PDB file of C-alpha atoms in Angstrom:
ATOM      1  CA  UNK A 917       0.000   0.000   0.000  1.00 90.00           C
ATOM      2  CA  UNK A 918       1.286   3.466  -0.926  1.00 95.00           C
ATOM      3  CA  UNK A 919       1.353   6.013   1.913  1.00 96.00           C
ATOM      4  CA  UNK A 920       0.567   9.614   0.927  1.00 94.00           C
ATOM      5  CA  UNK A 921       0.687  12.934   2.771  1.00 93.00           C
ATOM      6  CA  UNK A 922      -2.213  15.116   1.646  1.00 91.00           C
ATOM      7  CA  UNK A 923      -0.623  18.274   3.049  1.00 92.00           C
ATOM      8  CA  UNK A 924       2.122  18.276   0.413  1.00 90.00           C
ATOM      9  CA  UNK A 925       2.161  20.926  -2.297  1.00 87.00           C
ATOM     10  CA  UNK A 926      -0.994  23.024  -2.235  1.00 85.00           C
ATOM     11  CA  UNK A 927      -2.490  20.658   0.340  1.00 87.00           C
ATOM     12  CA  UNK A 928      -5.871  20.582  -1.400  1.00 87.00           C
ATOM     13  CA  UNK A 929      -8.160  17.940  -2.836  1.00 89.00           C
ATOM     14  CA  UNK A 930      -6.236  17.295  -6.045  1.00 91.00           C
ATOM     15  CA  UNK A 931      -3.804  14.944  -4.307  1.00 93.00           C
ATOM     16  CA  UNK A 932      -6.743  12.773  -3.293  1.00 94.00           C
ATOM     17  CA  UNK A 933      -8.441  12.863  -6.710  1.00 94.00           C
ATOM     18  CA  UNK A 934      -5.261  12.030  -8.620  1.00 95.00           C
ATOM     19  CA  UNK A 935      -4.519   9.210  -6.174  1.00 96.00           C
ATOM     20  CA  UNK A 936      -7.978   7.744  -6.738  1.00 97.00           C
ATOM     21  CA  UNK A 937      -7.539   7.881 -10.515  1.00 97.00           C
ATOM     22  CA  UNK A 938      -4.108   6.267 -10.529  1.00 97.00           C
ATOM     23  CA  UNK A 939      -5.172   3.675  -7.983  1.00 97.00           C
ATOM     24  CA  UNK A 940      -8.114   2.619 -10.163  1.00 97.00           C
ATOM     25  CA  UNK A 941      -5.938   2.386 -13.276  1.00 96.00           C
ATOM     26  CA  UNK A 942      -3.004   0.534 -11.683  1.00 96.00           C
ATOM     27  CA  UNK A 943      -4.902  -1.534  -9.110  1.00 97.00           C
ATOM     28  CA  UNK A 944      -2.609  -0.199  -6.363  1.00 97.00           C
ATOM     29  CA  UNK A 945      -4.104   0.506  -2.910  1.00 98.00           C
ATOM     30  CA  UNK A 946      -3.193   3.670  -1.023  1.00 97.00           C
ATOM     31  CA  UNK A 947      -3.615   5.399   2.301  1.00 96.00           C
ATOM     32  CA  UNK A 948      -3.656   9.180   2.477  1.00 96.00           C
ATOM     33  CA  UNK A 949      -3.437  11.296   5.637  1.00 94.00           C
ATOM     34  CA  UNK A 950      -3.776  15.039   6.232  1.00 92.00           C
ATOM     35  CA  UNK A 951      -6.429  15.338   3.525  1.00 93.00           C
ATOM     36  CA  UNK A 952      -6.852  18.989   2.435  1.00 93.00           C
ATOM     37  CA  UNK A 953      -4.725  20.057   5.394  1.00 90.00           C
ATOM     38  CA  UNK A 954      -4.028  23.499   3.924  1.00 88.00           C
ATOM     39  CA  UNK A 955      -7.663  24.448   3.365  1.00 89.00           C
ATOM     40  CA  UNK A 956      -9.793  26.603   5.661  1.00 87.00           C
ATOM     41  CA  UNK A 957     -12.008  23.570   6.291  1.00 87.00           C
ATOM     42  CA  UNK A 958      -9.653  20.545   6.207  1.00 91.00           C
ATOM     43  CA  UNK A 959     -10.755  16.984   5.549  1.00 92.00           C
ATOM     44  CA  UNK A 960     -13.257  15.561   3.096  1.00 90.00           C
ATOM     45  CA  UNK A 961     -15.978  17.917   1.924  1.00 89.00           C
ATOM     46  CA  UNK A 962     -19.117  16.619   0.231  1.00 87.00           C
ATOM     47  CA  UNK A 963     -17.724  16.801  -3.315  1.00 87.00           C
ATOM     48  CA  UNK A 964     -14.541  14.939  -2.284  1.00 91.00           C
ATOM     49  CA  UNK A 965     -16.587  12.260  -0.570  1.00 92.00           C
ATOM     50  CA  UNK A 966     -18.700  11.792  -3.710  1.00 92.00           C
ATOM     51  CA  UNK A 967     -15.485  11.424  -5.755  1.00 94.00           C
ATOM     52  CA  UNK A 968     -14.337   8.689  -3.358  1.00 95.00           C
ATOM     53  CA  UNK A 969     -17.709   6.935  -3.419  1.00 95.00           C
ATOM     54  CA  UNK A 970     -17.907   7.195  -7.206  1.00 96.00           C
ATOM     55  CA  UNK A 971     -14.396   5.786  -7.649  1.00 97.00           C
ATOM     56  CA  UNK A 972     -15.219   2.953  -5.266  1.00 97.00           C
ATOM     57  CA  UNK A 973     -18.359   2.091  -7.231  1.00 97.00           C
ATOM     58  CA  UNK A 974     -16.532   2.150 -10.575  1.00 97.00           C
ATOM     59  CA  UNK A 975     -13.865  -0.321  -9.415  1.00 97.00           C
ATOM     60  CA  UNK A 976     -15.552  -2.154  -6.523  1.00 96.00           C
ATOM     61  CA  UNK A 977     -13.042  -0.776  -4.037  1.00 97.00           C
ATOM     62  CA  UNK A 978     -12.857  -1.385  -0.309  1.00 96.00           C
ATOM     63  CA  UNK A 979     -12.770   1.992   1.442  1.00 96.00           C
ATOM     64  CA  UNK A 980     -12.338   3.027   5.049  1.00 93.00           C
ATOM     65  CA  UNK A 981     -12.763   6.395   6.823  1.00 91.00           C
ATOM     66  CA  UNK A 982     -14.908   7.737   3.960  1.00 91.00           C
ATOM     67  CA  UNK A 983     -17.003  10.375   5.700  1.00 92.00           C
ATOM     68  CA  UNK A 984     -17.353  14.155   5.644  1.00 91.00           C
ATOM     69  CA  UNK A 985     -14.571  15.787   7.662  1.00 91.00           C
ATOM     70  CA  UNK A 986     -12.276  12.758   7.610  1.00 92.00           C
ATOM     71  CA  UNK A 987      -8.574  13.573   7.199  1.00 92.00           C
ATOM     72  CA  UNK A 988      -7.574   9.944   6.509  1.00 95.00           C
ATOM     73  CA  UNK A 989      -8.655   7.545   3.765  1.00 95.00           C
ATOM     74  CA  UNK A 990      -7.734   4.008   2.739  1.00 96.00           C
ATOM     75  CA  UNK A 991      -8.652   2.809  -0.759  1.00 97.00           C
ATOM     76  CA  UNK A 992      -8.197  -0.747  -2.071  1.00 98.00           C
ATOM     77  CA  UNK A 993      -9.352  -0.911  -5.713  1.00 98.00           C
ATOM     78  CA  UNK A 994     -10.687  -3.768  -7.776  1.00 97.00           C
ATOM     79  CA  UNK A 995     -10.915  -3.892 -11.584  1.00 97.00           C
ATOM     80  CA  UNK A 996     -12.529  -0.935 -13.390  1.00 97.00           C
ATOM     81  CA  UNK A 997     -16.065  -1.802 -14.489  1.00 97.00           C
ATOM     82  CA  UNK A 998     -17.949  -0.122 -17.356  1.00 97.00           C
ATOM     83  CA  UNK A 999     -21.498   1.025 -16.740  1.00 96.00           C
ATOM     84  CA  UNK A1000     -24.061   3.801 -16.757  1.00 98.00           C
ATOM     85  CA  UNK A1001     -23.240   5.688 -13.590  1.00 97.00           C
ATOM     86  CA  UNK A1002     -25.155   8.469 -11.853  1.00 97.00           C
ATOM     87  CA  UNK A1003     -23.778  10.456  -8.914  1.00 95.00           C
ATOM     88  CA  UNK A1004     -25.412  13.306  -6.999  1.00 93.00           C
ATOM     89  CA  UNK A1005     -23.203  15.599  -4.960  1.00 91.00           C
ATOM     90  CA  UNK A1006     -26.222  16.991  -3.126  1.00 84.00           C
ATOM     91  CA  UNK A1007     -24.646  20.442  -2.818  1.00 80.00           C
ATOM     92  CA  UNK A1008     -23.076  22.936  -5.238  1.00 82.00           C
ATOM     93  CA  UNK A1009     -19.821  20.982  -5.033  1.00 86.00           C
ATOM     94  CA  UNK A1010     -17.954  20.684  -8.318  1.00 91.00           C
ATOM     95  CA  UNK A1011     -19.287  18.080 -10.760  1.00 94.00           C
ATOM     96  CA  UNK A1012     -16.269  18.601 -12.999  1.00 94.00           C
ATOM     97  CA  UNK A1013     -13.783  17.551 -10.329  1.00 93.00           C
ATOM     98  CA  UNK A1014     -15.719  14.335  -9.772  1.00 94.00           C
ATOM     99  CA  UNK A1015     -15.685  13.698 -13.522  1.00 96.00           C
ATOM    100  CA  UNK A1016     -11.950  14.366 -13.749  1.00 95.00           C
ATOM    101  CA  UNK A1017     -11.431  11.635 -11.160  1.00 96.00           C
ATOM    102  CA  UNK A1018     -13.382   9.023 -13.106  1.00 97.00           C
ATOM    103  CA  UNK A1019     -12.796   9.738 -16.805  1.00 96.00           C
ATOM    104  CA  UNK A1020      -9.179   8.531 -17.135  1.00 95.00           C
ATOM    105  CA  UNK A1021      -9.954   5.296 -15.293  1.00 96.00           C
ATOM    106  CA  UNK A1022     -13.038   4.487 -17.383  1.00 97.00           C
ATOM    107  CA  UNK A1023     -10.912   4.725 -20.528  1.00 96.00           C
ATOM    108  CA  UNK A1024      -9.408   1.434 -19.350  1.00 94.00           C
ATOM    109  CA  UNK A1025     -12.752  -0.377 -19.046  1.00 96.00           C
ATOM    110  CA  UNK A1026     -13.548  -3.014 -21.650  1.00 94.00           C
ATOM    111  CA  UNK A1027     -16.855  -1.440 -22.729  1.00 97.00           C
ATOM    112  CA  UNK A1028     -18.262   2.106 -23.116  1.00 98.00           C
ATOM    113  CA  UNK A1029     -19.548   3.969 -20.072  1.00 98.00           C
ATOM    114  CA  UNK A1030     -21.627   7.017 -19.253  1.00 98.00           C
ATOM    115  CA  UNK A1031     -21.325   9.152 -16.132  1.00 98.00           C
ATOM    116  CA  UNK A1032     -23.942  11.677 -15.025  1.00 97.00           C
ATOM    117  CA  UNK A1033     -23.038  13.989 -12.155  1.00 96.00           C
ATOM    118  CA  UNK A1034     -25.393  16.531 -10.590  1.00 94.00           C
ATOM    119  CA  UNK A1035     -24.143  19.424  -8.488  1.00 93.00           C
ATOM    120  CA  UNK A1036     -22.180  22.563  -9.300  1.00 92.00           C
ATOM    121  CA  UNK A1037     -20.994  23.168 -12.849  1.00 94.00           C
ATOM    122  CA  UNK A1038     -19.319  26.565 -12.343  1.00 92.00           C
ATOM    123  CA  UNK A1039     -17.514  26.876  -9.022  1.00 88.00           C
ATOM    124  CA  UNK A1040     -14.712  28.941  -7.504  1.00 85.00           C
ATOM    125  CA  UNK A1041     -11.362  27.069  -7.574  1.00 84.00           C
ATOM    126  CA  UNK A1042     -12.663  24.408  -9.969  1.00 90.00           C
ATOM    127  CA  UNK A1043     -12.674  24.102 -13.771  1.00 93.00           C
ATOM    128  CA  UNK A1044     -16.039  24.900 -15.388  1.00 94.00           C
ATOM    129  CA  UNK A1045     -17.654  22.413 -17.739  1.00 96.00           C
ATOM    130  CA  UNK A1046     -16.466  24.420 -20.758  1.00 96.00           C
ATOM    131  CA  UNK A1047     -12.861  23.745 -19.709  1.00 96.00           C
ATOM    132  CA  UNK A1048     -13.486  19.994 -19.792  1.00 96.00           C
ATOM    133  CA  UNK A1049     -15.155  20.307 -23.194  1.00 96.00           C
ATOM    134  CA  UNK A1050     -12.732  22.701 -24.897  1.00 95.00           C
ATOM    135  CA  UNK A1051      -9.364  22.023 -23.266  1.00 95.00           C
ATOM    136  CA  UNK A1052      -9.222  18.804 -21.232  1.00 95.00           C
ATOM    137  CA  UNK A1053     -11.403  16.872 -23.669  1.00 95.00           C
ATOM    138  CA  UNK A1054      -9.487  18.163 -26.692  1.00 94.00           C
ATOM    139  CA  UNK A1055      -6.190  16.973 -25.246  1.00 95.00           C
ATOM    140  CA  UNK A1056      -7.672  13.543 -24.521  1.00 95.00           C
ATOM    141  CA  UNK A1057      -8.894  13.424 -28.131  1.00 96.00           C
ATOM    142  CA  UNK A1058      -5.395  14.221 -29.380  1.00 95.00           C
ATOM    143  CA  UNK A1059      -4.158  11.274 -27.332  1.00 96.00           C
ATOM    144  CA  UNK A1060      -6.649   8.907 -28.972  1.00 95.00           C
ATOM    145  CA  UNK A1061      -9.486   8.909 -26.440  1.00 96.00           C
ATOM    146  CA  UNK A1062     -13.148   9.347 -27.335  1.00 96.00           C
ATOM    147  CA  UNK A1063     -14.866  11.301 -24.568  1.00 96.00           C
ATOM    148  CA  UNK A1064     -18.004  13.395 -25.077  1.00 97.00           C
ATOM    149  CA  UNK A1065     -19.001  15.856 -22.354  1.00 97.00           C
ATOM    150  CA  UNK A1066     -22.438  17.495 -22.382  1.00 97.00           C
ATOM    151  CA  UNK A1067     -23.652  20.287 -20.118  1.00 96.00           C
ATOM    152  CA  UNK A1068     -27.309  19.438 -19.586  1.00 95.00           C
ATOM    153  CA  UNK A1069     -28.084  22.050 -16.956  1.00 94.00           C
ATOM    154  CA  UNK A1070     -26.121  24.953 -15.503  1.00 94.00           C
ATOM    155  CA  UNK A1071     -25.521  24.917 -11.775  1.00 93.00           C
ATOM    156  CA  UNK A1072     -23.725  27.954 -10.401  1.00 91.00           C
ATOM    157  CA  UNK A1073     -22.293  28.184  -6.899  1.00 85.00           C
ATOM    158  CA  UNK A1074     -23.802  28.404  -4.288  1.00 85.00           C
ATOM    159  CA  UNK A1075     -27.147  27.023  -5.513  1.00 85.00           C
ATOM    160  CA  UNK A1076     -25.833  24.170  -7.660  1.00 87.00           C
ATOM    161  CA  UNK A1077     -28.460  22.010  -9.325  1.00 90.00           C
ATOM    162  CA  UNK A1078     -26.459  21.485 -12.529  1.00 93.00           C
ATOM    163  CA  UNK A1079     -26.039  18.291 -14.527  1.00 96.00           C
ATOM    164  CA  UNK A1080     -23.168  17.023 -16.667  1.00 97.00           C
ATOM    165  CA  UNK A1081     -23.125  13.877 -18.794  1.00 98.00           C
ATOM    166  CA  UNK A1082     -19.906  12.239 -20.007  1.00 98.00           C
ATOM    167  CA  UNK A1083     -19.737   9.362 -22.494  1.00 98.00           C
ATOM    168  CA  UNK A1084     -16.469   7.396 -22.529  1.00 97.00           C
ATOM    169  CA  UNK A1085     -15.240   4.882 -25.092  1.00 97.00           C
ATOM    170  CA  UNK A1086     -12.562   2.325 -24.096  1.00 96.00           C
ATOM    171  CA  UNK A1087      -8.995   3.357 -24.899  1.00 94.00           C
ATOM    172  CA  UNK A1088      -6.491   0.877 -23.486  1.00 77.00           C
ATOM    173  CA  UNK A1089      -3.447   2.949 -24.404  1.00 87.00           C
ATOM    174  CA  UNK A1090      -3.277   6.717 -24.683  1.00 92.00           C
ATOM    175  CA  UNK A1091      -0.873   8.055 -27.302  1.00 94.00           C
ATOM    176  CA  UNK A1092       1.937  10.439 -26.465  1.00 95.00           C
ATOM    177  CA  UNK A1093       1.670  14.052 -27.574  1.00 95.00           C
ATOM    178  CA  UNK A1094       4.125  16.956 -27.455  1.00 94.00           C
ATOM    179  CA  UNK A1095       2.777  20.437 -26.755  1.00 91.00           C
ATOM    180  CA  UNK A1096       5.990  22.430 -26.751  1.00 94.00           C
ATOM    181  CA  UNK A1097       5.176  25.380 -29.011  1.00 94.00           C
ATOM    182  CA  UNK A1098       2.222  27.724 -28.873  1.00 93.00           C
ATOM    183  CA  UNK A1099       0.292  27.757 -32.130  1.00 91.00           C
ATOM    184  CA  UNK A1100      -0.906  30.811 -34.014  1.00 94.00           C
ATOM    185  CA  UNK A1101      -3.869  32.678 -32.542  1.00 94.00           C
ATOM    186  CA  UNK A1102      -6.937  31.695 -34.567  1.00 94.00           C
ATOM    187  CA  UNK A1103      -9.640  33.687 -32.832  1.00 94.00           C
ATOM    188  CA  UNK A1104     -10.551  35.078 -29.448  1.00 96.00           C
ATOM    189  CA  UNK A1105     -13.868  35.743 -27.765  1.00 97.00           C
ATOM    190  CA  UNK A1106     -15.516  36.089 -24.389  1.00 97.00           C
ATOM    191  CA  UNK A1107     -18.694  34.554 -23.038  1.00 96.00           C
ATOM    192  CA  UNK A1108     -20.685  35.889 -20.107  1.00 96.00           C
ATOM    193  CA  UNK A1109     -23.190  33.359 -18.823  1.00 95.00           C
ATOM    194  CA  UNK A1110     -26.051  34.433 -16.563  1.00 93.00           C
ATOM    195  CA  UNK A1111     -28.749  32.052 -15.380  1.00 90.00           C
ATOM    196  CA  UNK A1112     -31.825  33.380 -13.629  1.00 87.00           C
ATOM    197  CA  UNK A1113     -30.262  36.852 -13.378  1.00 89.00           C
ATOM    198  CA  UNK A1114     -30.726  40.054 -15.409  1.00 91.00           C
ATOM    199  CA  UNK A1115     -28.925  40.025 -18.753  1.00 91.00           C
ATOM    200  CA  UNK A1116     -27.575  43.488 -17.953  1.00 94.00           C
ATOM    201  CA  UNK A1117     -25.076  41.822 -15.617  1.00 95.00           C
ATOM    202  CA  UNK A1118     -23.523  39.938 -18.518  1.00 96.00           C
ATOM    203  CA  UNK A1119     -23.541  43.060 -20.679  1.00 96.00           C
ATOM    204  CA  UNK A1120     -21.617  45.014 -18.033  1.00 97.00           C
ATOM    205  CA  UNK A1121     -19.063  42.238 -17.751  1.00 97.00           C
ATOM    206  CA  UNK A1122     -18.552  42.100 -21.490  1.00 97.00           C
ATOM    207  CA  UNK A1123     -18.324  45.858 -21.808  1.00 97.00           C
ATOM    208  CA  UNK A1124     -15.361  45.834 -19.443  1.00 97.00           C
ATOM    209  CA  UNK A1125     -13.731  42.927 -21.297  1.00 97.00           C
ATOM    210  CA  UNK A1126     -14.140  44.756 -24.599  1.00 97.00           C
ATOM    211  CA  UNK A1127     -12.639  47.957 -23.205  1.00 97.00           C
ATOM    212  CA  UNK A1128      -9.658  46.236 -21.607  1.00 97.00           C
ATOM    213  CA  UNK A1129      -8.824  43.977 -24.569  1.00 97.00           C
ATOM    214  CA  UNK A1130      -9.952  46.177 -27.431  1.00 96.00           C
ATOM    215  CA  UNK A1131     -12.454  43.582 -28.672  1.00 97.00           C
ATOM    216  CA  UNK A1132     -15.479  44.289 -30.853  1.00 96.00           C
ATOM    217  CA  UNK A1133     -19.090  43.292 -30.354  1.00 95.00           C
ATOM    218  CA  UNK A1134     -18.612  40.224 -32.563  1.00 96.00           C
ATOM    219  CA  UNK A1135     -16.207  38.829 -29.919  1.00 98.00           C
ATOM    220  CA  UNK A1136     -18.490  39.428 -26.926  1.00 98.00           C
ATOM    221  CA  UNK A1137     -21.284  36.915 -26.379  1.00 97.00           C
ATOM    222  CA  UNK A1138     -24.076  36.803 -23.802  1.00 96.00           C
ATOM    223  CA  UNK A1139     -25.360  33.320 -22.958  1.00 94.00           C
ATOM    224  CA  UNK A1140     -28.669  33.091 -21.078  1.00 92.00           C
ATOM    225  CA  UNK A1141     -29.768  29.541 -20.164  1.00 91.00           C
ATOM    226  CA  UNK A1142     -33.445  28.877 -19.422  1.00 87.00           C
ATOM    227  CA  UNK A1143     -34.719  30.776 -16.401  1.00 82.00           C
ATOM    228  CA  UNK A1144     -35.150  27.624 -14.323  1.00 82.00           C
ATOM    229  CA  UNK A1145     -31.400  26.979 -14.355  1.00 85.00           C
ATOM    230  CA  UNK A1146     -28.744  28.407 -12.057  1.00 79.00           C
ATOM    231  CA  UNK A1147     -29.023  30.992 -10.701  1.00 87.00           C
ATOM    232  CA  UNK A1148     -25.641  32.610 -11.018  1.00 90.00           C
TER     233      UNK A1148
END
């Protein structure tokens, strides 16, 4: 069993999430202490607990000390199993961070999988869904993986209530890529998303972006989801 100190580096939840992912892929058990030791509220929060529970379900793991507030966790994985998974965070905790824990492991399943996570989709200190779609997912595609990520419902912090669906095809071996040089700028734009709030908020945000960057109206886009989504 690998012993890990969760206070290393930034001392946040990423050490735990990465450990879960690698443990599922390699079949190696681990024990982590001092979980999120450098955060204002140390230990497992709801979204971290859901990531642990989701990982355990995907690989049939044996887990101990998995509870809100716990600073210690033991995780003994089994083989990764494909399936149609649904996980509810129950708060505005980040759905994207839960997905980032599971996606790489499910690439190593022997059949396709889907994962639906409900909770927050746009949170402080977490990547929004658009990052997974436009950056993370694109890099996975370049490496040979087939992952489709759909934002079904916006869920801004602190209300949450969002929904994200990911479809994953098996990919037993990711290809190597080299991203050493920045390519030419193709285009640039800004999106201001407001759900259940006045559109004038987005317009004010975009006005400032346009002034600071010298962008025209064709580069500034307001996105207003249905009024029952969000708010945020």
